[in-house]
Amino acid sequence: MLVVPPAFAEFQLSPEMSGLPMVGNASVIEDPSRELTLEDILEKDWAEFQQQEKNKTVKGMTSSAWWVMLDVDNQTSSTIDWVLESIYTHTDYLDLYHINGNGEVSTILTGDKRPFDQRAISSESFAFPFSSPAQSQEKIVIRYAYDEIGLVELSLRSWDKKTFQDHSSITYYLYGCLFGAGLFVILFILIIHIPTRLPEHYWYLGYVIFVLANSLANTGLGHRFIWHDSPYLTDSAHIMITALAFIFAVQFNRVFLQTKQAMPRADWLLKFLLGLAISSICFYLLGYRELSVKFLLLTGLLLAIMPIIGLWAWKVLKRTDARWYVLAWSVWTISMLVFIGRLSGILEVSDGTLWISRMGLLLETVLLGLALIDHVNVLRAEKRASEEKLIKSLEDANLLLEEKVQARTADLEQAHQEAVSMAETDELTGIGNRRFFFSRGENAFQLAKRLEQPLSLVMIDIDHFKKVNDSKGHAAGDTVLKRIAEISKQRLRSTDIHGRIGGEEFAFIMMGTGLKEATAFAERLRKDIEITAIDSPLGNINVTASLGISAMSSQDQQLAALLHRADEALYQAKSNGRNRVAFL
């Protein structure tokens, strides 16, 4: 018979108990060496124990053993049959010692690393039945420990026997709804995927599968029904499956939002999250369990920014199919906040907080499924619009061809004359003329837009050219125009498009060149013109030029938009004193 010290406070049993928290009445002590026995605990100085705070039951990742001591008092006049439940399902070793009023000790040894069929009650959580006589005082001492390191969670609840059975039935019903809905989502996405075969469906399907597998692992159902004979899976499944779920979630986000093409910075962040999840698996396999779990927690926290990225795609990039995506990841963020609140002690560990996280993940997968449906509808609408545009183009082409065939004989001579008049070379300067510039320029513009490459347009106007014509004569003016064309051609690359588009106006289209590089080129060209003495029959002529620049933006649909901005920039350069470069 043992003589035992009292706990800080007694827990009063009652005939009706519905998951009453017990740990607030408990005394706790940490055992870093994991070598203390029941006798050692009972002989310890009472000052070494701490009263357990109600919401501070999570002790973090630790290799220490933890002891919990409870005084249980039945002050009623009848025996109370009740159940003590330890909520957390992943403890390796949970040793319970029941000390009755006579000091007699009975022991129940359970935990994930012990056979499931030896549990006192067949339940995913650790549940222990008791029958406390009337007017009795008993003590319960519980030891939590891991082989190496693990998350220690000390939450305890008390139930009367019938209420516990009813609660278990309701819980299994909710499990059925959870997994049934998950399987329905998988079947539904398979049906959608068969005709579309979009890559984002693969990643989404894998994510949903691992979310369901994660629910099996974290609820303890996997250990109970599937891998109870595998200590390795029991120990690792909830960590490895969570990491795999994160990997598929990150890849789904990258493909669905097309971050590599549309949001490069966000894509780098997602690649970083992908690296964290993969590193978590590697660290776990190498034996660094604590580091692995910390990497997983960091990945989960950073995934909470996905609503912001989705909102950017929706509002800025005009991705209407991102609406459901934003809502889905907002649900994820709320679930993560609840999870962190449980770990930090802000929120009480209860069925409510547990099921918010579980159902939150399910709701997120459903909303992501709706986002995919919306995505498919958008793609179909775009395809239908393209097909209609193609059909209209073909009809117009056929109509035009018919008209040309009917008028072929009558228009042959006229067509010949038009072809001669539409020659693409400027006779005076030997460079492209206006038609050449706009024809080639529009093609270059559309190509750059399709390939998402930069493109800039530079316009040149010779300052006070009318004075040259008036004072030196038109022959001298022609000489100036030819020399300016030569200077420009020497500076330009073979891939650039060069043309005379007006009397003293020239324009260049620079492929693969952004605004900064185009401005630097224009400044060099301006200086070349300024320092060049142009030889003419009436002596050397010095002229200057004003240049206007514009660069292609995502809003530009035709070359005319660039030309308009470059013309405005040219006007600005003229207004600011000439012989300068301006850009818009």
PDB file of C-alpha atoms in Angstrom, residues 51-335:
ATOM      1  CA  GLN A  51      -0.429  23.104 -11.240  1.00  0.00           C
ATOM      2  CA  GLN A  52      -1.418  22.537 -14.863  1.00  0.00           C
ATOM      3  CA  GLU A  53      -3.038  25.539 -16.556  1.00  0.00           C
ATOM      4  CA  LYS A  54      -6.250  24.634 -18.350  1.00  0.00           C
ATOM      5  CA  ASN A  55      -5.271  25.733 -21.883  1.00  0.00           C
ATOM      6  CA  LYS A  56      -1.503  25.172 -21.640  1.00  0.00           C
ATOM      7  CA  THR A  57      -1.605  21.435 -22.189  1.00  0.00           C
ATOM      8  CA  VAL A  58       0.775  21.348 -25.183  1.00  0.00           C
ATOM      9  CA  LYS A  59       4.369  20.965 -23.947  1.00  0.00           C
ATOM     10  CA  GLY A  60       5.912  21.064 -27.430  1.00  0.00           C
ATOM     11  CA  MET A  61       8.345  18.677 -29.111  1.00  0.00           C
ATOM     12  CA  THR A  62      10.371  17.100 -26.317  1.00  0.00           C
ATOM     13  CA  SER A  63      12.258  13.952 -25.379  1.00  0.00           C
ATOM     14  CA  SER A  64      11.251  14.314 -21.708  1.00  0.00           C
ATOM     15  CA  ALA A  65       8.632  12.193 -20.019  1.00  0.00           C
ATOM     16  CA  TRP A  66       5.784  14.067 -18.331  1.00  0.00           C
ATOM     17  CA  TRP A  67       3.827  12.949 -15.277  1.00  0.00           C
ATOM     18  CA  VAL A  68       0.261  14.046 -14.448  1.00  0.00           C
ATOM     19  CA  MET A  69      -1.285  13.494 -11.012  1.00  0.00           C
ATOM     20  CA  LEU A  70      -5.034  13.761 -10.376  1.00  0.00           C
ATOM     21  CA  ASP A  71      -7.094  13.419  -7.214  1.00  0.00           C
ATOM     22  CA  VAL A  72     -10.559  12.083  -8.045  1.00  0.00           C
ATOM     23  CA  ASP A  73     -13.347  12.399  -5.476  1.00  0.00           C
ATOM     24  CA  ASN A  74     -16.766  10.740  -5.555  1.00  0.00           C
ATOM     25  CA  GLN A  75     -18.833  12.483  -2.872  1.00  0.00           C
ATOM     26  CA  THR A  76     -22.108  11.007  -4.048  1.00  0.00           C
ATOM     27  CA  SER A  77     -23.932   8.152  -2.354  1.00  0.00           C
ATOM     28  CA  SER A  78     -23.605   5.751  -5.290  1.00  0.00           C
ATOM     29  CA  THR A  79     -20.909   4.201  -7.449  1.00  0.00           C
ATOM     30  CA  ILE A  80     -20.038   6.200 -10.582  1.00  0.00           C
ATOM     31  CA  ASP A  81     -18.984   4.382 -13.753  1.00  0.00           C
ATOM     32  CA  TRP A  82     -16.961   6.804 -15.816  1.00  0.00           C
ATOM     33  CA  VAL A  83     -14.317   7.095 -18.547  1.00  0.00           C
ATOM     34  CA  LEU A  84     -11.088   9.091 -18.559  1.00  0.00           C
ATOM     35  CA  GLU A  85      -9.957  10.104 -22.054  1.00  0.00           C
ATOM     36  CA  SER A  86      -6.548  11.365 -23.202  1.00  0.00           C
ATOM     37  CA  ILE A  87      -7.311  13.217 -26.462  1.00  0.00           C
ATOM     38  CA  TYR A  88      -3.967  13.224 -28.298  1.00  0.00           C
ATOM     39  CA  THR A  89      -3.627  10.040 -30.381  1.00  0.00           C
ATOM     40  CA  HIS A  90       0.118   9.882 -31.158  1.00  0.00           C
ATOM     41  CA  THR A  91       1.776   9.315 -27.764  1.00  0.00           C
ATOM     42  CA  ASP A  92       4.244   6.404 -27.920  1.00  0.00           C
ATOM     43  CA  TYR A  93       3.830   5.300 -24.304  1.00  0.00           C
ATOM     44  CA  LEU A  94       1.034   6.223 -21.922  1.00  0.00           C
ATOM     45  CA  ASP A  95       1.212   4.512 -18.529  1.00  0.00           C
ATOM     46  CA  LEU A  96      -1.737   4.983 -16.168  1.00  0.00           C
ATOM     47  CA  TYR A  97      -1.578   4.130 -12.451  1.00  0.00           C
ATOM     48  CA  HIS A  98      -4.816   4.015 -10.479  1.00  0.00           C
ATOM     49  CA  ILE A  99      -4.407   4.240  -6.691  1.00  0.00           C
ATOM     50  CA  ASN A 100      -7.586   3.527  -4.729  1.00  0.00           C
ATOM     51  CA  GLY A 101      -8.468   4.748  -1.276  1.00  0.00           C
ATOM     52  CA  ASN A 102      -6.602   1.836   0.324  1.00  0.00           C
ATOM     53  CA  GLY A 103      -3.388   2.702  -1.502  1.00  0.00           C
ATOM     54  CA  GLU A 104      -3.664  -0.286  -3.870  1.00  0.00           C
ATOM     55  CA  VAL A 105      -2.185   0.337  -7.343  1.00  0.00           C
ATOM     56  CA  SER A 106      -3.529  -0.982 -10.649  1.00  0.00           C
ATOM     57  CA  THR A 107      -1.613  -0.321 -13.869  1.00  0.00           C
ATOM     58  CA  ILE A 108      -2.762   0.121 -17.467  1.00  0.00           C
ATOM     59  CA  LEU A 109      -0.043   0.350 -20.115  1.00  0.00           C
ATOM     60  CA  THR A 110      -1.028   1.661 -23.560  1.00  0.00           C
ATOM     61  CA  GLY A 111       0.249   3.951 -26.331  1.00  0.00           C
ATOM     62  CA  ASP A 112       0.950   3.893 -30.053  1.00  0.00           C
ATOM     63  CA  LYS A 113       3.947   1.622 -29.640  1.00  0.00           C
ATOM     64  CA  ARG A 114       1.906  -1.026 -27.811  1.00  0.00           C
ATOM     65  CA  PRO A 115      -0.645  -3.431 -29.374  1.00  0.00           C
ATOM     66  CA  PHE A 116      -3.996  -1.810 -30.044  1.00  0.00           C
ATOM     67  CA  ASP A 117      -5.943  -4.809 -28.799  1.00  0.00           C
ATOM     68  CA  GLN A 118      -4.479  -4.259 -25.320  1.00  0.00           C
ATOM     69  CA  ARG A 119      -6.264  -0.937 -24.917  1.00  0.00           C
ATOM     70  CA  ALA A 120      -8.829  -0.828 -22.148  1.00  0.00           C
ATOM     71  CA  ILE A 121     -11.412   0.638 -24.556  1.00  0.00           C
ATOM     72  CA  SER A 122     -11.241   0.245 -28.342  1.00  0.00           C
ATOM     73  CA  SER A 123     -10.928   3.894 -29.260  1.00  0.00           C
ATOM     74  CA  GLU A 124      -8.634   6.054 -31.378  1.00  0.00           C
ATOM     75  CA  SER A 125      -7.926   8.221 -28.353  1.00  0.00           C
ATOM     76  CA  PHE A 126      -6.653   6.657 -25.125  1.00  0.00           C
ATOM     77  CA  ALA A 127      -9.699   5.900 -22.966  1.00  0.00           C
ATOM     78  CA  PHE A 128      -9.786   4.207 -19.544  1.00  0.00           C
ATOM     79  CA  PRO A 129     -12.904   2.905 -17.736  1.00  0.00           C
ATOM     80  CA  PHE A 130     -13.262   3.375 -13.965  1.00  0.00           C
ATOM     81  CA  SER A 131     -15.829   2.491 -11.348  1.00  0.00           C
ATOM     82  CA  SER A 132     -15.484   4.806  -8.332  1.00  0.00           C
ATOM     83  CA  PRO A 133     -17.305   3.705  -5.140  1.00  0.00           C
ATOM     84  CA  ALA A 134     -19.512   6.105  -3.227  1.00  0.00           C
ATOM     85  CA  GLN A 135     -17.723   8.483  -0.863  1.00  0.00           C
ATOM     86  CA  SER A 136     -14.327   7.473  -2.213  1.00  0.00           C
ATOM     87  CA  GLN A 137     -11.113   9.310  -2.932  1.00  0.00           C
ATOM     88  CA  GLU A 138      -8.725   7.970  -5.564  1.00  0.00           C
ATOM     89  CA  LYS A 139      -5.580   9.111  -7.301  1.00  0.00           C
ATOM     90  CA  ILE A 140      -4.658   8.723 -10.954  1.00  0.00           C
ATOM     91  CA  VAL A 141      -1.058   9.153 -12.108  1.00  0.00           C
ATOM     92  CA  ILE A 142      -0.278   9.190 -15.863  1.00  0.00           C
ATOM     93  CA  ARG A 143       3.137   9.076 -17.552  1.00  0.00           C
ATOM     94  CA  TYR A 144       3.575  10.347 -21.145  1.00  0.00           C
ATOM     95  CA  ALA A 145       6.758   9.380 -23.004  1.00  0.00           C
ATOM     96  CA  TYR A 146       8.316   8.762 -26.428  1.00  0.00           C
ATOM     97  CA  ASP A 147      11.094   6.528 -27.668  1.00  0.00           C
ATOM     98  CA  GLU A 148      13.023   9.566 -28.856  1.00  0.00           C
ATOM     99  CA  ILE A 149      11.127  12.821 -29.265  1.00  0.00           C
ATOM    100  CA  GLY A 150       7.498  13.761 -29.823  1.00  0.00           C
ATOM    101  CA  LEU A 151       4.711  16.239 -29.161  1.00  0.00           C
ATOM    102  CA  VAL A 152       3.457  16.050 -25.580  1.00  0.00           C
ATOM    103  CA  GLU A 153      -0.213  16.971 -25.197  1.00  0.00           C
ATOM    104  CA  LEU A 154      -1.729  16.478 -21.706  1.00  0.00           C
ATOM    105  CA  SER A 155      -5.429  17.129 -22.417  1.00  0.00           C
ATOM    106  CA  LEU A 156      -7.740  14.892 -20.323  1.00  0.00           C
ATOM    107  CA  ARG A 157     -11.539  14.662 -20.277  1.00  0.00           C
ATOM    108  CA  SER A 158     -14.045  12.795 -18.141  1.00  0.00           C
ATOM    109  CA  TRP A 159     -17.264  11.176 -19.336  1.00  0.00           C
ATOM    110  CA  ASP A 160     -19.991   9.147 -17.821  1.00  0.00           C
ATOM    111  CA  LYS A 161     -20.066   5.794 -19.548  1.00  0.00           C
ATOM    112  CA  LYS A 162     -23.234   6.335 -21.588  1.00  0.00           C
ATOM    113  CA  THR A 163     -22.308   9.817 -22.763  1.00  0.00           C
ATOM    114  CA  PHE A 164     -18.900   8.547 -23.879  1.00  0.00           C
ATOM    115  CA  GLN A 165     -20.577   5.839 -25.965  1.00  0.00           C
ATOM    116  CA  ASP A 166     -22.976   8.390 -27.488  1.00  0.00           C
ATOM    117  CA  HIS A 167     -20.074  10.743 -28.197  1.00  0.00           C
ATOM    118  CA  SER A 168     -18.149   7.922 -29.901  1.00  0.00           C
ATOM    119  CA  SER A 169     -21.160   7.146 -32.107  1.00  0.00           C
ATOM    120  CA  ILE A 170     -21.500  10.796 -33.136  1.00  0.00           C
ATOM    121  CA  THR A 171     -17.747  10.987 -33.801  1.00  0.00           C
ATOM    122  CA  TYR A 172     -17.869   7.931 -36.088  1.00  0.00           C
ATOM    123  CA  TYR A 173     -20.823   9.447 -37.914  1.00  0.00           C
ATOM    124  CA  LEU A 174     -18.797  12.633 -38.485  1.00  0.00           C
ATOM    125  CA  TYR A 175     -15.833  10.528 -39.617  1.00  0.00           C
ATOM    126  CA  GLY A 176     -18.141   8.838 -42.101  1.00  0.00           C
ATOM    127  CA  CYS A 177     -19.300  12.217 -43.424  1.00  0.00           C
ATOM    128  CA  LEU A 178     -15.706  13.456 -43.620  1.00  0.00           C
ATOM    129  CA  PHE A 179     -14.309  10.496 -45.551  1.00  0.00           C
ATOM    130  CA  GLY A 180     -17.461  10.001 -47.615  1.00  0.00           C
ATOM    131  CA  ALA A 181     -17.333  13.607 -48.775  1.00  0.00           C
ATOM    132  CA  GLY A 182     -13.622  13.234 -49.496  1.00  0.00           C
ATOM    133  CA  LEU A 183     -14.176  10.149 -51.625  1.00  0.00           C
ATOM    134  CA  PHE A 184     -16.996  11.922 -53.452  1.00  0.00           C
ATOM    135  CA  VAL A 185     -14.625  14.813 -54.249  1.00  0.00           C
ATOM    136  CA  ILE A 186     -12.056  12.321 -55.606  1.00  0.00           C
ATOM    137  CA  LEU A 187     -14.672  10.613 -57.797  1.00  0.00           C
ATOM    138  CA  PHE A 188     -16.014  13.953 -58.999  1.00  0.00           C
ATOM    139  CA  ILE A 189     -12.605  15.284 -60.001  1.00  0.00           C
ATOM    140  CA  LEU A 190     -11.848  12.054 -61.844  1.00  0.00           C
ATOM    141  CA  ILE A 191     -15.028  12.501 -63.885  1.00  0.00           C
ATOM    142  CA  ILE A 192     -14.075  16.098 -64.720  1.00  0.00           C
ATOM    143  CA  HIS A 193     -10.467  15.156 -65.443  1.00  0.00           C
ATOM    144  CA  ILE A 194     -11.200  12.446 -68.026  1.00  0.00           C
ATOM    145  CA  PRO A 195     -12.260  14.866 -70.813  1.00  0.00           C
ATOM    146  CA  THR A 196      -9.886  17.739 -69.904  1.00  0.00           C
ATOM    147  CA  ARG A 197      -6.659  16.070 -68.682  1.00  0.00           C
ATOM    148  CA  LEU A 198      -5.363  19.343 -67.276  1.00  0.00           C
ATOM    149  CA  PRO A 199      -2.152  18.973 -65.216  1.00  0.00           C
ATOM    150  CA  GLU A 200      -3.627  20.895 -62.283  1.00  0.00           C
ATOM    151  CA  HIS A 201      -6.134  18.052 -61.847  1.00  0.00           C
ATOM    152  CA  TYR A 202      -3.303  15.603 -61.130  1.00  0.00           C
ATOM    153  CA  TRP A 203      -1.904  17.788 -58.348  1.00  0.00           C
ATOM    154  CA  TYR A 204      -5.342  18.492 -56.911  1.00  0.00           C
ATOM    155  CA  LEU A 205      -6.281  14.808 -56.925  1.00  0.00           C
ATOM    156  CA  GLY A 206      -3.033  13.910 -55.127  1.00  0.00           C
ATOM    157  CA  TYR A 207      -3.636  16.696 -52.592  1.00  0.00           C
ATOM    158  CA  VAL A 208      -7.156  15.461 -51.776  1.00  0.00           C
ATOM    159  CA  ILE A 209      -5.914  11.875 -51.396  1.00  0.00           C
ATOM    160  CA  PHE A 210      -3.187  12.928 -48.972  1.00  0.00           C
ATOM    161  CA  VAL A 211      -5.577  15.188 -47.051  1.00  0.00           C
ATOM    162  CA  LEU A 212      -7.825  12.157 -46.453  1.00  0.00           C
ATOM    163  CA  ALA A 213      -4.805  10.004 -45.570  1.00  0.00           C
ATOM    164  CA  ASN A 214      -3.668  12.746 -43.204  1.00  0.00           C
ATOM    165  CA  SER A 215      -7.080  12.672 -41.519  1.00  0.00           C
ATOM    166  CA  LEU A 216      -6.726   8.912 -41.074  1.00  0.00           C
ATOM    167  CA  ALA A 217      -3.311   9.400 -39.484  1.00  0.00           C
ATOM    168  CA  ASN A 218      -4.137  12.342 -37.206  1.00  0.00           C
ATOM    169  CA  THR A 219      -7.443  10.970 -35.927  1.00  0.00           C
ATOM    170  CA  GLY A 220      -5.859   7.605 -35.038  1.00  0.00           C
ATOM    171  CA  LEU A 221      -8.176   5.718 -37.391  1.00  0.00           C
ATOM    172  CA  GLY A 222      -5.217   4.673 -39.539  1.00  0.00           C
ATOM    173  CA  HIS A 223      -3.453   3.141 -36.553  1.00  0.00           C
ATOM    174  CA  ARG A 224      -6.603   1.395 -35.406  1.00  0.00           C
ATOM    175  CA  PHE A 225      -7.788  -0.121 -38.668  1.00  0.00           C
ATOM    176  CA  ILE A 226      -4.882  -0.104 -41.165  1.00  0.00           C
ATOM    177  CA  TRP A 227      -1.307   0.010 -39.875  1.00  0.00           C
ATOM    178  CA  HIS A 228      -1.609  -1.021 -36.202  1.00  0.00           C
ATOM    179  CA  ASP A 229       0.923  -3.812 -36.849  1.00  0.00           C
ATOM    180  CA  SER A 230       3.519  -1.373 -38.235  1.00  0.00           C
ATOM    181  CA  PRO A 231       5.336   0.677 -35.562  1.00  0.00           C
ATOM    182  CA  TYR A 232       7.129   2.649 -38.288  1.00  0.00           C
ATOM    183  CA  LEU A 233       3.901   3.821 -39.969  1.00  0.00           C
ATOM    184  CA  THR A 234       2.332   4.498 -36.608  1.00  0.00           C
ATOM    185  CA  ASP A 235       5.278   6.740 -35.750  1.00  0.00           C
ATOM    186  CA  SER A 236       5.770   8.409 -39.129  1.00  0.00           C
ATOM    187  CA  ALA A 237       2.513   8.396 -41.109  1.00  0.00           C
ATOM    188  CA  HIS A 238       1.076  11.678 -39.804  1.00  0.00           C
ATOM    189  CA  ILE A 239       4.368  13.521 -40.489  1.00  0.00           C
ATOM    190  CA  MET A 240       5.190  12.013 -43.893  1.00  0.00           C
ATOM    191  CA  ILE A 241       1.621  12.261 -45.209  1.00  0.00           C
ATOM    192  CA  THR A 242       1.339  15.893 -44.098  1.00  0.00           C
ATOM    193  CA  ALA A 243       4.576  16.719 -45.947  1.00  0.00           C
ATOM    194  CA  LEU A 244       3.326  14.993 -49.105  1.00  0.00           C
ATOM    195  CA  ALA A 245       0.012  16.858 -48.866  1.00  0.00           C
ATOM    196  CA  PHE A 246       1.944  20.146 -48.678  1.00  0.00           C
ATOM    197  CA  ILE A 247       4.040  19.182 -51.737  1.00  0.00           C
ATOM    198  CA  PHE A 248       0.941  18.468 -53.829  1.00  0.00           C
ATOM    199  CA  ALA A 249      -0.774  21.624 -52.518  1.00  0.00           C
ATOM    200  CA  VAL A 250       2.173  23.842 -53.493  1.00  0.00           C
ATOM    201  CA  GLN A 251       2.449  22.291 -56.950  1.00  0.00           C
ATOM    202  CA  PHE A 252      -1.290  22.666 -57.495  1.00  0.00           C
ATOM    203  CA  ASN A 253      -1.027  26.348 -56.599  1.00  0.00           C
ATOM    204  CA  ARG A 254       1.861  26.883 -59.032  1.00  0.00           C
ATOM    205  CA  VAL A 255       0.066  25.195 -61.939  1.00  0.00           C
ATOM    206  CA  PHE A 256      -3.410  26.590 -61.253  1.00  0.00           C
ATOM    207  CA  LEU A 257      -2.255  30.214 -60.874  1.00  0.00           C
ATOM    208  CA  GLN A 258       0.452  29.860 -63.560  1.00  0.00           C
ATOM    209  CA  THR A 259       2.831  31.648 -61.196  1.00  0.00           C
ATOM    210  CA  LYS A 260       5.911  30.874 -63.291  1.00  0.00           C
ATOM    211  CA  GLN A 261       4.531  32.933 -66.184  1.00  0.00           C
ATOM    212  CA  ALA A 262       2.225  35.435 -64.448  1.00  0.00           C
ATOM    213  CA  MET A 263       3.737  35.936 -60.969  1.00  0.00           C
ATOM    214  CA  PRO A 264       7.476  35.074 -60.902  1.00  0.00           C
ATOM    215  CA  ARG A 265       8.058  36.378 -57.363  1.00  0.00           C
ATOM    216  CA  ALA A 266       5.176  34.366 -55.990  1.00  0.00           C
ATOM    217  CA  ASP A 267       6.558  31.359 -57.858  1.00  0.00           C
ATOM    218  CA  TRP A 268       9.895  31.727 -56.066  1.00  0.00           C
ATOM    219  CA  LEU A 269       8.042  31.734 -52.736  1.00  0.00           C
ATOM    220  CA  LEU A 270       6.141  28.590 -53.688  1.00  0.00           C
ATOM    221  CA  LYS A 271       9.394  26.923 -54.746  1.00  0.00           C
ATOM    222  CA  PHE A 272      10.761  27.786 -51.297  1.00  0.00           C
ATOM    223  CA  LEU A 273       7.713  26.160 -49.643  1.00  0.00           C
ATOM    224  CA  LEU A 274       8.216  23.121 -51.861  1.00  0.00           C
ATOM    225  CA  GLY A 275      11.809  22.926 -50.670  1.00  0.00           C
ATOM    226  CA  LEU A 276      10.685  23.157 -47.032  1.00  0.00           C
ATOM    227  CA  ALA A 277       8.225  20.261 -47.419  1.00  0.00           C
ATOM    228  CA  ILE A 278      10.780  18.072 -49.218  1.00  0.00           C
ATOM    229  CA  SER A 279      13.417  18.956 -46.615  1.00  0.00           C
ATOM    230  CA  SER A 280      10.991  17.943 -43.871  1.00  0.00           C
ATOM    231  CA  ILE A 281      10.753  14.444 -45.369  1.00  0.00           C
ATOM    232  CA  CYS A 282      14.533  14.229 -45.737  1.00  0.00           C
ATOM    233  CA  PHE A 283      15.171  15.373 -42.170  1.00  0.00           C
ATOM    234  CA  TYR A 284      12.673  12.837 -40.850  1.00  0.00           C
ATOM    235  CA  LEU A 285      14.303   9.996 -42.790  1.00  0.00           C
ATOM    236  CA  LEU A 286      17.700  11.097 -41.442  1.00  0.00           C
ATOM    237  CA  GLY A 287      16.416  10.972 -37.862  1.00  0.00           C
ATOM    238  CA  TYR A 288      15.932  14.703 -37.199  1.00  0.00           C
ATOM    239  CA  ARG A 289      12.306  14.425 -36.148  1.00  0.00           C
ATOM    240  CA  GLU A 290      12.069  17.741 -34.302  1.00  0.00           C
ATOM    241  CA  LEU A 291      13.568  19.697 -37.203  1.00  0.00           C
ATOM    242  CA  SER A 292      11.246  17.883 -39.600  1.00  0.00           C
ATOM    243  CA  VAL A 293       8.161  18.906 -37.607  1.00  0.00           C
ATOM    244  CA  LYS A 294       9.361  22.523 -37.374  1.00  0.00           C
ATOM    245  CA  PHE A 295       9.801  22.660 -41.150  1.00  0.00           C
ATOM    246  CA  LEU A 296       6.262  21.300 -41.570  1.00  0.00           C
ATOM    247  CA  LEU A 297       4.821  23.913 -39.206  1.00  0.00           C
ATOM    248  CA  LEU A 298       6.680  26.677 -41.072  1.00  0.00           C
ATOM    249  CA  THR A 299       5.362  25.388 -44.417  1.00  0.00           C
ATOM    250  CA  GLY A 300       1.800  25.321 -43.094  1.00  0.00           C
ATOM    251  CA  LEU A 301       2.102  28.857 -41.718  1.00  0.00           C
ATOM    252  CA  LEU A 302       3.510  30.265 -44.963  1.00  0.00           C
ATOM    253  CA  LEU A 303       0.767  28.577 -46.984  1.00  0.00           C
ATOM    254  CA  ALA A 304      -1.603  30.885 -45.123  1.00  0.00           C
ATOM    255  CA  ILE A 305      -0.513  33.718 -47.473  1.00  0.00           C
ATOM    256  CA  MET A 306      -2.087  31.939 -50.465  1.00  0.00           C
ATOM    257  CA  PRO A 307      -5.329  33.980 -50.192  1.00  0.00           C
ATOM    258  CA  ILE A 308      -3.243  37.122 -50.848  1.00  0.00           C
ATOM    259  CA  ILE A 309      -1.601  35.607 -53.935  1.00  0.00           C
ATOM    260  CA  GLY A 310      -4.987  34.368 -55.142  1.00  0.00           C
ATOM    261  CA  LEU A 311      -6.511  37.804 -54.572  1.00  0.00           C
ATOM    262  CA  TRP A 312      -3.762  39.358 -56.711  1.00  0.00           C
ATOM    263  CA  ALA A 313      -4.517  36.883 -59.513  1.00  0.00           C
ATOM    264  CA  TRP A 314      -8.227  37.624 -59.214  1.00  0.00           C
ATOM    265  CA  LYS A 315      -8.219  41.414 -58.982  1.00  0.00           C
ATOM    266  CA  VAL A 316      -5.009  42.446 -60.749  1.00  0.00           C
ATOM    267  CA  LEU A 317      -4.554  39.693 -63.330  1.00  0.00           C
ATOM    268  CA  LYS A 318      -8.339  39.456 -63.893  1.00  0.00           C
ATOM    269  CA  ARG A 319      -8.474  35.713 -63.215  1.00  0.00           C
ATOM    270  CA  THR A 320     -12.165  35.311 -62.448  1.00  0.00           C
ATOM    271  CA  ASP A 321     -11.626  31.598 -61.761  1.00  0.00           C
ATOM    272  CA  ALA A 322      -9.522  32.573 -58.717  1.00  0.00           C
ATOM    273  CA  ARG A 323     -12.623  33.526 -56.699  1.00  0.00           C
ATOM    274  CA  TRP A 324     -13.212  30.073 -55.254  1.00  0.00           C
ATOM    275  CA  TYR A 325      -9.460  29.641 -54.873  1.00  0.00           C
ATOM    276  CA  VAL A 326      -9.240  32.689 -52.584  1.00  0.00           C
ATOM    277  CA  LEU A 327     -12.146  31.440 -50.478  1.00  0.00           C
ATOM    278  CA  ALA A 328     -10.623  27.942 -50.231  1.00  0.00           C
ATOM    279  CA  TRP A 329      -7.269  29.159 -48.930  1.00  0.00           C
ATOM    280  CA  SER A 330      -9.003  31.591 -46.588  1.00  0.00           C
ATOM    281  CA  VAL A 331     -10.621  28.548 -44.976  1.00  0.00           C
ATOM    282  CA  TRP A 332      -7.135  26.970 -44.767  1.00  0.00           C
ATOM    283  CA  THR A 333      -5.831  30.118 -43.030  1.00  0.00           C
ATOM    284  CA  ILE A 334      -8.632  30.008 -40.454  1.00  0.00           C
ATOM    285  CA  SER A 335      -7.914  26.316 -39.801  1.00  0.00           C
TER     286      SER A 335
END
